[in-house]
Tab-separated table of C-alpha atoms and ligand atoms in Angstrom:
chain	number	residue	atom	x	y	z
A	119	MET	CA	-60.769	-43.203	9.743
A	120	ASP	CA	-59.238	-39.605	9.399
A	121	GLY	CA	-60.010	-37.266	7.593
A	122	THR	CA	-62.408	-33.995	6.170
A	123	PRO	CA	-65.716	-34.811	4.921
A	124	ARG	CA	-67.873	-32.623	2.867
A	125	LEU	CA	-70.541	-33.468	0.037
A	126	GLY	CA	-69.688	-35.290	-2.787
A	127	HIS	CA	-69.997	-33.724	-6.957
A	128	GLY	CA	-74.211	-32.317	-7.267
A	129	PHE	CA	-75.565	-32.614	-4.116
A	130	ARG	CA	-76.788	-30.307	-1.407
A	131	PHE	CA	-78.416	-30.850	1.814
A	132	GLN	CA	-80.806	-29.539	3.520
A	133	TRP	CA	-83.695	-29.308	4.930
A	134	GLU	CA	-87.662	-29.829	3.854
A	135	PRO	CA	-90.022	-28.467	6.138
A	136	ALA	CA	-93.440	-30.544	3.555
A	137	GLN	CA	-90.523	-33.624	4.655
A	138	SER	CA	-89.932	-33.147	7.880
A	139	CYS	CA	-86.270	-33.634	7.558
A	140	HIS	CA	-83.497	-33.145	6.283
A	141	VAL	CA	-82.671	-34.779	2.605
A	142	LEU	CA	-80.116	-34.706	-0.004
A	143	LEU	CA	-80.652	-33.581	-3.338
A	144	TYR	CA	-79.157	-34.849	-6.286
A	145	PRO	CA	-79.373	-34.316	-10.484
A	146	GLU	CA	-83.244	-35.691	-10.349
A	147	GLY	CA	-83.552	-37.083	-6.979
A	148	MET	CA	-83.596	-36.605	-2.857
A	149	ILE	CA	-82.814	-39.172	-0.034
A	150	ARG	CA	-84.746	-38.654	3.012
A	151	LEU	CA	-82.139	-38.955	5.512
A	152	ASN	CA	-82.549	-39.834	8.746
A	153	GLN	CA	-82.399	-37.732	12.340
A	154	SER	CA	-79.319	-39.258	13.573
A	155	ALA	CA	-78.213	-39.485	9.255
A	156	GLY	CA	-79.251	-35.627	8.731
A	157	GLU	CA	-77.152	-34.962	12.429
A	158	ILE	CA	-73.874	-35.681	10.799
A	159	LEU	CA	-74.057	-34.410	7.572
A	160	ALA	CA	-75.057	-31.178	8.737
A	161	ARG	CA	-71.981	-31.316	9.674
A	162	CYS	CA	-69.997	-32.452	7.384
A	163	ASP	CA	-69.257	-28.982	5.876
A	164	GLY	CA	-65.475	-29.785	4.173
A	165	ASN	CA	-64.391	-27.276	7.365
A	166	ARG	CA	-64.538	-29.848	10.204
A	167	ASP	CA	-62.611	-33.347	9.948
A	168	ILE	CA	-63.888	-36.425	11.192
A	169	ALA	CA	-62.865	-35.956	14.471
A	170	ALA	CA	-64.126	-32.339	15.212
A	171	ILE	CA	-67.541	-33.761	14.305
A	172	VAL	CA	-67.639	-36.075	16.508
A	173	ALA	CA	-66.584	-34.502	19.133
A	174	ASP	CA	-69.581	-31.865	18.074
A	175	LEU	CA	-72.308	-34.500	18.233
A	176	GLU	CA	-71.196	-35.738	21.556
A	177	GLN	CA	-71.153	-32.861	22.989
A	178	ALA	CA	-74.432	-32.406	21.463
A	179	PHE	CA	-76.098	-35.195	22.386
A	180	ALA	CA	-74.039	-35.395	25.511
A	181	SER	CA	-74.103	-39.465	24.541
A	182	PRO	CA	-69.867	-40.371	24.429
A	183	GLY	CA	-68.250	-43.084	22.708
A	184	LEU	CA	-70.583	-42.087	19.357
A	185	ARG	CA	-67.135	-42.700	17.280
A	186	PRO	CA	-68.274	-46.093	15.330
A	187	GLU	CA	-71.819	-44.955	14.027
A	188	VAL	CA	-70.443	-42.165	12.694
A	189	GLU	CA	-67.350	-44.057	11.080
A	190	ALA	CA	-70.443	-46.795	10.105
A	191	PHE	CA	-72.484	-44.415	8.640
A	192	LEU	CA	-69.108	-41.831	6.558
A	193	THR	CA	-68.001	-45.526	4.967
A	194	MET	CA	-71.592	-46.086	4.057
A	195	ALA	CA	-71.894	-42.611	2.836
A	196	ILE	CA	-68.691	-42.318	0.743
A	197	GLY	CA	-69.826	-45.647	-0.474
A	198	LYS	CA	-72.597	-44.080	-2.014
A	199	ARG	CA	-70.654	-40.946	-3.166
A	200	TRP	CA	-73.160	-38.878	-0.808
A	201	LEU	CA	-69.534	-37.758	1.223
A	202	ARG	CA	-66.116	-37.124	-0.719
A	203	LEU	CA	-62.897	-37.835	1.979
A	204	ASP	CA	-60.235	-35.222	1.671
A	205	ALA	CA	-56.931	-36.389	2.731
A	206	PRO	CA	-56.336	-35.121	6.786
A	207	THR	CA	-52.729	-32.586	6.262
A	208	PRO	CA	-49.994	-33.330	7.869
B	136	MET	CA	-115.951	-39.306	-9.203
B	137	ASN	CA	-112.875	-41.063	-7.928
B	138	ALA	CA	-111.676	-40.326	-4.834
B	139	PRO	CA	-108.168	-41.730	-4.166
B	140	ALA	CA	-108.055	-43.159	-1.584
B	141	ALA	CA	-104.217	-42.461	-0.149
B	142	PRO	CA	-104.242	-39.008	1.213
B	143	ILE	CA	-101.983	-36.846	-1.510
B	144	GLY	CA	-98.306	-36.422	-0.798
B	145	PRO	CA	-96.207	-33.420	-2.295
B	146	PRO	CA	-95.729	-33.208	-6.032
B	147	MET	CA	-91.813	-34.187	-5.857
B	148	TRP	CA	-90.954	-32.700	-8.994
B	149	LEU	CA	-92.014	-29.153	-10.917
B	150	LEU	CA	-91.745	-29.757	-14.411
B	151	ALA	CA	-91.361	-26.236	-16.316
B	152	GLU	CA	-91.943	-26.474	-20.082
B	153	VAL	CA	-91.446	-23.070	-20.673
B	154	THR	CA	-91.505	-23.302	-24.451
B	155	TYR	CA	-92.673	-25.331	-27.331
B	156	ARG	CA	-90.085	-23.337	-29.489
B	157	CYS	CA	-87.163	-25.126	-30.603
B	158	PRO	CA	-85.030	-25.749	-33.549
B	159	LEU	CA	-84.170	-29.036	-33.254
B	160	HIS	CA	-87.247	-31.862	-35.023
B	161	CYS	CA	-86.506	-34.209	-33.909
B	162	VAL	CA	-88.927	-37.130	-35.179
B	163	PHE	CA	-89.400	-38.628	-31.373
B	164	CYS	CA	-90.545	-35.508	-29.635
B	165	TYR	CA	-92.181	-35.730	-26.586
B	166	ASN	CA	-93.808	-32.821	-27.632
B	167	PRO	CA	-97.744	-32.702	-28.382
B	168	VAL	CA	-98.299	-33.085	-31.977
B	169	ASP	CA	-100.343	-29.889	-31.419
B	170	PHE	CA	-98.352	-28.166	-29.868
B	171	ALA	CA	-98.811	-24.964	-32.984
B	172	ARG	CA	-102.687	-24.666	-31.506
B	173	HIS	CA	-100.750	-23.789	-27.982
B	174	GLU	CA	-97.522	-20.791	-28.956
B	175	ASP	CA	-98.908	-18.404	-26.241
B	176	GLU	CA	-96.500	-18.684	-23.509
B	177	LEU	CA	-96.884	-17.286	-19.540
B	178	SER	CA	-94.531	-14.846	-18.584
B	179	THR	CA	-91.647	-14.223	-16.919
B	180	ASP	CA	-93.685	-12.728	-14.062
B	181	ASP	CA	-96.555	-16.018	-14.031
B	182	TRP	CA	-93.598	-18.361	-13.695
B	183	LEU	CA	-92.109	-16.223	-10.852
B	184	ARG	CA	-95.072	-17.121	-8.901
B	185	VAL	CA	-95.663	-20.787	-10.037
B	186	LEU	CA	-91.869	-21.598	-8.499
B	187	HIS	CA	-92.449	-20.145	-5.380
B	188	GLU	CA	-96.132	-22.206	-4.820
B	189	GLY	CA	-94.250	-25.468	-6.307
B	190	ARG	CA	-92.197	-24.581	-3.194
B	191	GLU	CA	-94.702	-23.746	-0.916
B	192	LEU	CA	-96.295	-27.063	-1.925
B	193	GLY	CA	-93.015	-29.117	-1.028
B	194	ALA	CA	-91.829	-30.060	-4.391
B	195	VAL	CA	-88.065	-30.212	-4.873
B	196	GLN	CA	-86.453	-30.741	-8.140
B	197	CYS	CA	-87.488	-28.451	-10.924
B	198	GLY	CA	-86.633	-28.484	-14.343
B	199	PHE	CA	-86.823	-26.238	-17.167
B	200	SER	CA	-86.628	-28.221	-20.352
B	201	GLY	CA	-89.865	-26.814	-23.343
B	202	GLY	CA	-88.541	-27.433	-26.816
B	203	GLU	CA	-85.986	-25.403	-26.246
B	204	PRO	CA	-85.795	-23.861	-22.947
B	205	LEU	CA	-82.717	-21.634	-24.029
B	206	LEU	CA	-85.062	-20.494	-26.429
B	207	ARG	CA	-86.892	-18.204	-22.704
B	208	ASP	CA	-84.352	-15.298	-22.684
B	209	ASP	CA	-85.353	-15.196	-18.852
B	210	LEU	CA	-83.737	-18.364	-18.558
B	211	GLU	CA	-81.619	-17.083	-15.800
B	212	VAL	CA	-84.358	-15.664	-14.191
B	213	LEU	CA	-85.967	-18.441	-13.670
B	214	ILE	CA	-83.153	-19.915	-12.442
B	215	ALA	CA	-82.299	-17.617	-9.949
B	216	GLU	CA	-85.534	-17.783	-8.050
B	217	ALA	CA	-85.634	-21.772	-8.233
B	218	ARG	CA	-82.155	-21.892	-6.532
B	219	ARG	CA	-83.032	-18.980	-3.936
B	220	LEU	CA	-85.879	-20.870	-3.238
B	221	GLY	CA	-84.640	-23.857	-2.208
B	222	TYR	CA	-85.070	-25.955	-5.929
B	223	TYR	CA	-82.305	-28.866	-6.977
B	224	THR	CA	-82.682	-26.976	-10.223
B	225	ASN	CA	-82.138	-29.213	-13.556
B	226	LEU	CA	-81.997	-27.612	-16.847
B	227	ILE	CA	-82.728	-30.166	-20.279
B	228	THR	CA	-81.474	-28.949	-23.007
B	229	SER	CA	-80.057	-30.283	-26.746
B	230	GLY	CA	-77.367	-27.252	-26.127
B	231	VAL	CA	-78.431	-25.721	-29.349
B	232	GLY	CA	-78.142	-21.819	-28.469
B	233	LEU	CA	-75.425	-22.584	-25.369
B	234	THR	CA	-73.228	-19.783	-25.010
B	235	GLU	CA	-70.409	-19.463	-22.554
B	236	ALA	CA	-72.042	-16.548	-21.729
B	237	ARG	CA	-74.984	-17.628	-20.703
B	238	LEU	CA	-73.531	-21.118	-19.254
B	239	ASP	CA	-71.289	-18.075	-16.694
B	240	ALA	CA	-75.278	-16.623	-16.420
B	241	PHE	CA	-76.996	-19.983	-15.038
B	242	LYS	CA	-73.623	-20.567	-13.463
B	243	ALA	CA	-74.031	-17.399	-11.325
B	244	ALA	CA	-77.716	-18.080	-10.628
B	245	GLY	CA	-76.728	-21.460	-9.380
B	246	LEU	CA	-77.681	-24.039	-11.894
B	247	ASP	CA	-77.354	-27.437	-10.174
B	248	HIS	CA	-77.627	-29.472	-13.353
B	249	ILE	CA	-77.713	-29.851	-17.187
B	250	GLN	CA	-79.151	-32.755	-18.617
B	251	LEU	CA	-77.719	-32.681	-22.598
B	252	SER	CA	-79.193	-34.520	-25.100
B	253	PHE	CA	-78.369	-36.127	-27.686
B	254	GLN	CA	-79.609	-37.716	-31.360
B	255	ASP	CA	-76.871	-39.738	-31.767
B	256	SER	CA	-72.982	-39.938	-31.538
B	257	SER	CA	-72.581	-40.491	-35.178
B	258	ARG	CA	-73.351	-37.157	-37.145
B	259	GLU	CA	-74.792	-38.400	-40.245
B	260	ILE	CA	-77.469	-39.707	-38.465
B	261	ASN	CA	-77.802	-37.132	-35.957
B	262	ASP	CA	-78.166	-34.329	-39.125
B	263	PHE	CA	-80.405	-36.873	-40.732
B	264	LEU	CA	-82.464	-37.187	-37.558
B	265	THR	CA	-82.442	-32.822	-35.981
B	266	HIS	CA	-82.318	-31.785	-39.502
B	267	THR	CA	-79.337	-29.737	-38.743
B	268	ARG	CA	-75.728	-29.594	-38.399
B	269	THR	CA	-75.398	-29.604	-34.265
B	270	PHE	CA	-73.247	-32.713	-33.534
B	271	GLU	CA	-69.929	-30.507	-32.747
B	272	LEU	CA	-71.805	-27.996	-30.776
B	273	LYS	CA	-72.753	-30.252	-28.458
B	274	GLN	CA	-69.700	-31.619	-28.296
B	275	ARG	CA	-68.601	-28.252	-27.562
B	276	VAL	CA	-71.246	-28.205	-24.953
B	277	GLY	CA	-70.628	-31.271	-23.072
B	278	GLU	CA	-66.775	-29.409	-22.627
B	279	MET	CA	-68.449	-26.456	-21.364
B	280	ILE	CA	-70.826	-28.132	-19.098
B	281	LYS	CA	-68.146	-29.897	-18.108
B	282	ALA	CA	-65.200	-26.605	-17.895
B	283	ARG	CA	-67.794	-25.279	-15.216
B	284	GLY	CA	-67.960	-27.828	-12.631
B	285	TRP	CA	-71.572	-29.267	-13.288
B	286	PRO	CA	-72.221	-33.380	-12.925
B	287	MET	CA	-72.100	-34.477	-17.078
B	288	VAL	CA	-75.391	-36.502	-17.631
B	289	MET	CA	-76.199	-37.236	-20.672
B	290	ASN	CA	-79.575	-38.603	-22.249
B	291	VAL	CA	-79.721	-39.797	-25.781
B	292	VAL	CA	-82.819	-41.532	-27.229
B	293	ILE	CA	-82.647	-45.072	-28.751
B	294	HIS	CA	-84.536	-46.287	-31.681
B	295	ARG	CA	-83.758	-48.677	-35.084
B	296	LEU	CA	-82.207	-45.750	-36.508
B	297	ASN	CA	-79.367	-45.158	-33.908
B	298	ILE	CA	-79.299	-48.566	-32.147
B	299	GLU	CA	-76.797	-49.692	-33.982
B	300	HIS	CA	-74.297	-47.341	-32.869
B	301	ILE	CA	-74.872	-47.635	-30.079
B	302	GLY	CA	-71.543	-48.878	-28.895
B	303	ARG	CA	-70.143	-45.599	-30.163
B	304	ILE	CA	-72.615	-43.571	-28.147
B	305	ILE	CA	-71.267	-44.935	-25.123
B	306	GLU	CA	-68.100	-44.713	-25.878
B	307	MET	CA	-68.877	-40.403	-26.734
B	308	ALA	CA	-70.415	-39.834	-23.785
B	309	ASP	CA	-67.421	-41.488	-21.513
B	310	ALA	CA	-64.683	-39.438	-24.214
B	311	LEU	CA	-66.865	-36.076	-23.159
B	312	GLY	CA	-67.003	-37.377	-19.383
B	313	ALA	CA	-69.987	-38.204	-19.153
B	314	GLU	CA	-70.742	-39.691	-15.201
B	315	TYR	CA	-73.815	-40.583	-16.012
B	316	LEU	CA	-75.924	-41.925	-19.432
B	317	GLU	CA	-78.759	-42.439	-19.499
B	318	LEU	CA	-80.014	-44.671	-23.073
B	319	ALA	CA	-83.626	-43.978	-23.287
B	320	ASN	CA	-85.195	-46.253	-25.674
B	321	ALA	CA	-88.261	-44.109	-27.544
B	322	GLN	CA	-91.440	-43.851	-26.389
B	323	TYR	CA	-94.113	-44.344	-27.843
B	324	TYR	CA	-96.672	-40.912	-28.421
B	325	SER	CA	-96.512	-37.936	-30.062
B	326	TRP	CA	-94.274	-37.611	-32.856
B	327	ALA	CA	-92.949	-40.912	-32.310
B	328	LEU	CA	-95.721	-43.045	-32.848
B	329	LEU	CA	-96.311	-41.283	-35.524
B	330	ASN	CA	-93.007	-42.401	-36.695
B	331	ARG	CA	-93.601	-46.022	-34.988
B	332	ASP	CA	-92.894	-48.077	-38.187
B	333	GLN	CA	-89.386	-46.361	-38.895
B	334	LEU	CA	-87.947	-45.871	-35.483
B	335	MET	CA	-88.735	-49.179	-33.496
B	336	PRO	CA	-86.289	-51.842	-33.374
B	337	SER	CA	-86.974	-55.177	-33.601
B	338	ARG	CA	-86.398	-57.935	-30.659
B	339	GLU	CA	-82.542	-59.193	-32.327
B	340	GLN	CA	-81.266	-54.588	-32.482
B	341	LEU	CA	-82.330	-54.934	-29.022
B	342	ARG	CA	-81.195	-57.859	-27.213
B	343	ARG	CA	-77.999	-56.714	-29.154
B	344	ALA	CA	-78.001	-53.376	-28.309
B	345	GLU	CA	-78.620	-54.204	-23.675
B	346	ALA	CA	-75.551	-56.991	-24.378
B	347	VAL	CA	-72.636	-54.625	-26.091
B	348	THR	CA	-74.419	-51.971	-22.830
B	349	ASP	CA	-73.813	-53.738	-20.707
B	350	GLU	CA	-70.070	-55.251	-21.480
B	351	TRP	CA	-69.969	-51.092	-21.392
B	352	LYS	CA	-71.273	-51.354	-18.381
B	353	ALA	CA	-68.918	-53.708	-16.442
B	354	ARG	CA	-65.276	-51.927	-18.892
B	355	LEU	CA	-66.827	-48.584	-17.145
B	356	ALA	CA	-68.637	-49.033	-13.529
B	357	GLU	CA	-65.839	-46.833	-12.480
B	358	ARG	CA	-66.044	-43.604	-14.112
B	359	MET	CA	-69.726	-43.421	-15.689
B	360	ARG	CA	-73.303	-45.269	-14.582
B	361	ILE	CA	-74.927	-45.802	-17.331
B	362	LEU	CA	-79.159	-46.673	-17.234
B	363	PHE	CA	-80.377	-48.049	-20.693
B	364	VAL	CA	-84.651	-47.606	-20.093
B	365	VAL	CA	-86.094	-50.401	-21.976
B	366	PRO	CA	-88.897	-50.066	-24.256
B	367	ASP	CA	-92.360	-50.849	-22.594
B	368	TYR	CA	-93.451	-52.602	-26.048
B	369	HIS	CA	-90.920	-54.809	-25.995
B	370	GLU	CA	-90.853	-56.046	-21.898
B	371	GLY	CA	-94.686	-56.426	-23.356
B	372	LYS	CA	-95.357	-54.576	-18.986
B	373	PRO	CA	-96.623	-51.510	-19.003
B	374	LYS	CA	-94.767	-48.715	-16.899
B	375	LYS	CA	-95.210	-47.552	-14.095
B	376	CYS	CA	-96.615	-43.944	-16.077
B	377	MET	CA	-95.264	-40.622	-14.371
B	378	ASN	CA	-94.747	-43.239	-11.006
B	379	GLY	CA	-98.291	-43.139	-10.514
B	380	TRP	CA	-100.815	-40.043	-12.337
B	381	GLY	CA	-100.207	-36.805	-9.847
B	382	ASN	CA	-98.688	-38.623	-7.364
B	383	VAL	CA	-94.227	-37.279	-8.018
B	384	PHE	CA	-94.863	-35.199	-11.092
B	385	LEU	CA	-96.433	-31.474	-11.592
B	386	THR	CA	-95.901	-29.862	-15.471
B	387	VAL	CA	-97.302	-26.988	-16.590
B	388	THR	CA	-96.970	-26.339	-20.056
B	389	PRO	CA	-95.749	-23.114	-21.934
B	390	ASP	CA	-98.772	-21.366	-21.806
B	391	GLY	CA	-99.982	-22.614	-17.923
B	392	THR	CA	-101.306	-25.055	-18.709
B	393	ALA	CA	-100.678	-28.039	-15.626
B	394	GLN	CA	-100.751	-31.303	-16.454
B	395	PRO	CA	-99.510	-35.016	-14.172
B	396	CYS	CA	-97.772	-35.636	-17.736
B	397	HIS	CA	-96.541	-33.806	-21.070
B	398	THR	CA	-99.374	-35.051	-23.298
B	399	ALA	CA	-102.261	-35.640	-21.190
B	400	ARG	CA	-103.703	-32.777	-22.634
B	401	MET	CA	-105.293	-34.705	-25.181
B	402	LEU	CA	-107.140	-37.136	-23.026
B	403	PRO	CA	-110.805	-36.104	-23.600
B	404	GLY	CA	-113.139	-35.517	-21.399
B	405	LEU	CA	-110.419	-33.908	-18.621
B	406	ASP	CA	-110.145	-31.000	-17.656
B	407	PHE	CA	-106.964	-29.050	-16.945
B	408	PRO	CA	-106.745	-25.856	-15.033
B	409	ASN	CA	-104.330	-22.982	-15.887
B	410	VAL	CA	-101.548	-21.321	-13.515
B	411	GLN	CA	-103.151	-17.963	-14.641
B	412	GLU	CA	-106.839	-18.916	-12.761
B	413	HIS	CA	-105.805	-21.155	-10.093
B	414	SER	CA	-102.973	-21.840	-7.697
B	415	LEU	CA	-100.482	-24.504	-7.753
B	416	ARG	CA	-102.132	-25.920	-4.159
B	417	HIS	CA	-105.320	-25.851	-5.938
B	418	VAL	CA	-104.057	-27.435	-9.511
B	419	TRP	CA	-102.159	-30.645	-7.105
B	420	PHE	CA	-104.901	-31.240	-4.333
B	421	GLU	CA	-108.733	-29.862	-5.785
B	422	SER	CA	-108.769	-30.392	-9.835
B	423	GLU	CA	-110.354	-32.353	-11.143
B	424	GLY	CA	-107.768	-33.171	-13.816
B	425	PHE	CA	-105.267	-34.735	-11.472
B	426	ASN	CA	-107.761	-36.374	-9.270
B	427	HIS	CA	-109.528	-38.326	-12.553
B	428	TYR	CA	-106.205	-41.238	-12.493
B	429	ARG	CA	-104.950	-40.996	-9.041
B	430	GLY	CA	-105.015	-43.876	-7.230
B	431	THR	CA	-106.883	-47.478	-8.744
B	432	GLY	CA	-110.178	-46.854	-8.114
B	433	TRP	CA	-111.091	-44.746	-11.724
B	434	MET	CA	-110.173	-48.661	-12.945
B	435	LYS	CA	-112.307	-50.943	-15.411
B	436	GLU	CA	-111.274	-54.691	-15.847
B	437	PRO	CA	-108.663	-56.343	-16.499
B	438	CYS	CA	-107.198	-54.128	-14.264
B	439	ALA	CA	-110.131	-52.982	-11.444
B	440	SER	CA	-108.747	-56.848	-9.824
B	441	CYS	CA	-105.337	-57.277	-11.245
B	442	GLU	CA	-102.601	-58.021	-8.581
B	443	ASP	CA	-100.273	-54.992	-10.399
B	444	LYS	CA	-102.459	-52.661	-10.388
B	445	GLU	CA	-100.826	-50.860	-7.339
B	446	LYS	CA	-97.458	-51.229	-9.210
B	447	ASP	CA	-98.082	-49.912	-12.808
B	448	TYR	CA	-101.636	-48.772	-12.062
B	449	GLY	CA	-103.070	-49.905	-15.336
B	450	GLY	CA	-100.066	-48.333	-17.301
B	451	CYS	CA	-99.738	-45.256	-19.558
B	452	ARG	CA	-102.866	-43.132	-20.174
B	453	CYS	CA	-102.242	-41.388	-23.421
B	454	GLN	CA	-101.199	-44.932	-24.695
B	455	ALA	CA	-104.455	-46.235	-23.581
B	456	TYR	CA	-106.390	-43.085	-25.116
B	457	LEU	CA	-104.436	-43.393	-28.221
B	458	LEU	CA	-104.220	-46.988	-29.338
B	459	ALA	CA	-106.784	-48.517	-27.560
B	460	ALA	CA	-109.134	-45.240	-27.927
B	461	ASP	CA	-110.412	-44.991	-24.223
B	462	PRO	CA	-108.331	-43.543	-21.580
B	463	ASP	CA	-109.704	-45.772	-18.905
B	464	ALA	CA	-108.205	-49.022	-20.749
B	465	ALA	CA	-106.092	-51.039	-20.212
B	466	ASP	CA	-102.431	-49.885	-21.764
B	467	PRO	CA	-102.738	-52.197	-24.306
B	468	VAL	CA	-98.780	-53.453	-23.961
B	469	CYS	CA	-99.877	-55.331	-21.520
B	470	PRO	CA	-100.307	-58.278	-22.453
B	471	LYS	CA	-104.026	-58.804	-20.200
B	472	SER	CA	-105.262	-56.419	-23.080
B	473	PRO	CA	-107.720	-56.462	-25.387
B	474	HIS	CA	-106.339	-54.218	-26.932
B	475	HIS	CA	-102.707	-55.651	-26.640
B	476	GLU	CA	-103.325	-57.332	-31.338
B	477	HIS	CA	-102.245	-53.772	-31.436
B	478	VAL	CA	-99.324	-53.563	-30.277
B	479	ALA	CA	-98.028	-57.414	-31.375
B	480	ALA	CA	-98.511	-56.194	-34.248
B	481	ALA	CA	-96.339	-53.455	-34.610
B	482	LEU	CA	-93.680	-55.647	-33.034
B	483	GLU	CA	-94.048	-58.035	-35.276
B	484	GLN	CA	-93.361	-55.209	-38.045
B	485	ALA	CA	-90.683	-54.396	-36.563
B	486	GLU	CA	-88.997	-57.789	-37.217
B	487	THR	CA	-89.299	-57.432	-40.916
B	488	ALA	CA	-85.535	-56.370	-42.159
B	489	ALA	CA	-86.349	-54.131	-44.880
B	490	PRO	CA	-86.460	-50.569	-43.067
B	491	SER	CA	-90.089	-49.048	-43.266
B	492	THR	CA	-89.887	-46.657	-46.459
B	493	LYS	CA	-92.650	-44.611	-45.272
B	494	PRO	CA	-90.905	-41.084	-44.954
B	495	LEU	CA	-90.118	-39.764	-41.680
B	496	ILE	CA	-92.323	-37.047	-40.133
B	497	PHE	CA	-89.688	-34.169	-38.820
B	498	ARG	CA	-91.601	-32.256	-36.050
B	499	ASP	CA	-92.321	-28.361	-36.996
B	500	PRO	CA	-94.723	-26.541	-36.499
B	501	LYS	CA	-96.256	-26.396	-40.139
B	502	GLU	CA	-96.321	-30.142	-40.014
B	503	SER	CA	-98.104	-29.780	-36.210
B	504	ARG	CA	-100.412	-27.480	-37.718
B	505	ARG	CA	-101.221	-29.758	-40.833
B	506	LEU	CA	-101.263	-32.376	-38.156
B	507	CYS	CA	-104.542	-30.680	-36.563
B	508	GLY	CA	-106.347	-29.682	-39.490
B	509	GLN	CA	-105.176	-26.499	-39.109
B	510	ASP	CA	-103.071	-25.802	-42.565
C	204	SF4	S1	-87.243	-34.067	-28.875
C	204	SF4	FE1	-86.294	-32.996	-30.335
C	204	SF4	S2	-88.178	-31.142	-31.242
C	204	SF4	FE2	-88.670	-32.110	-29.100
C	204	SF4	S3	-87.742	-30.076	-27.902
C	204	SF4	FE3	-86.531	-31.752	-27.908
C	204	SF4	S4	-85.188	-30.741	-28.379
C	204	SF4	FE4	-87.227	-30.274	-28.917
C	205	SF4	S1	-104.522	-55.522	-15.781
C	205	SF4	FE1	-103.195	-53.510	-15.096
C	205	SF4	S2	-103.002	-53.574	-14.347
C	205	SF4	FE2	-102.678	-55.380	-14.262
C	205	SF4	S3	-100.454	-55.647	-15.406
C	205	SF4	FE3	-102.055	-55.109	-17.172
C	205	SF4	S4	-102.136	-53.000	-17.374
C	205	SF4	FE4	-101.066	-53.112	-15.502
């Protein structure tokens, strides 16, 4: 899996104090995110590619080997159109 | 007083019904029949404060509706503030009066989403139902929305006079690039209740419409999501109205009266607070109007001992009041309701092939005043 994930059309990602969690907002709805989903999505800013996101998370949480977990989440999130994946630049 | 058992969470939605003014005259309009009695409108400053307080309560979705919200010329100011406060901002509009310049202003204000409501895809019926020649305009507006990169979300109210055209409606939505289409069967409150005999489809019409919709769903799965909302009359299942009273939605009406739904003001004996006198925090957590039908403690039989009471909370309070003359009763669409025969009779009448000869009542201020005996 390769490329640069960015938020899907119409989605907004933000921290919600009243919910004490990150959420994804979309037309007429809201998804509450658990902590790891929130940490991953916070890094899907359209600038970092997957490798950079993984490296960043591994460093922030001092825990190597996060790639499979991140990829599983990204695959799910792309399937739900929370994210789009820009192809890697050659 | 019925104390709700569960702790009260924050509202998810703040619905700002900014005006009852509207250039259209829909026969299924969800505004209260007596809307003309409530012509006062909150000032810009009042709305800004309401937005602020709603956000502090934890609301994340903000809907601007009406009437036709475009008739407020401070709409872009309100949208900009809502967006700045962190709401996901939704505009619910018929598109009448929407110009390129206005849309640009909404874009600059950060508007997240527009829901465009259509009455029909067939010009004649559309013009008939709205009393104005609006169809082409909506088509143009749809293109303008799409061109600015908003997701294209359409809502069409379905009823006996357009249900046969449902395939055409879906086709047109697709041609406009709709990503999401809600086909909502008319709900029989307010104006639609006055026109129920003319608007209610037969079971066969409904069955065919659903079958046609399913075909299109399969065909368009990749590019459009279609939601078909079945009328509660035909389903015989009370719906969990507003997702539970005082549970998800906080509606502020044009004059500042805060309610759990669009039409709750009709319910007798309930006092709904006005945001000019009370904070939204008081409205949501403390007011009698919002607490009265929260949870299940207020119920009487057959709801009180019903196993489904947490599922539907006894259905719609306004429908109970309108059909059973008792806002505490089970929603009469429920087969267990002692007033269900009223709904059954309306369904039977819809089975007759002959169109109703009663004239349709079009929503307008004059009719409204006449109907509440002020003219
Ligand atoms: S339902 Fe029709 S008449 Fe009623 S507010 Fe909406 S557009 Fe106006
Ligand atoms: S009896 Fe009341 S709670 Fe039970 S299904 Fe009917 S409306 Fe709902």
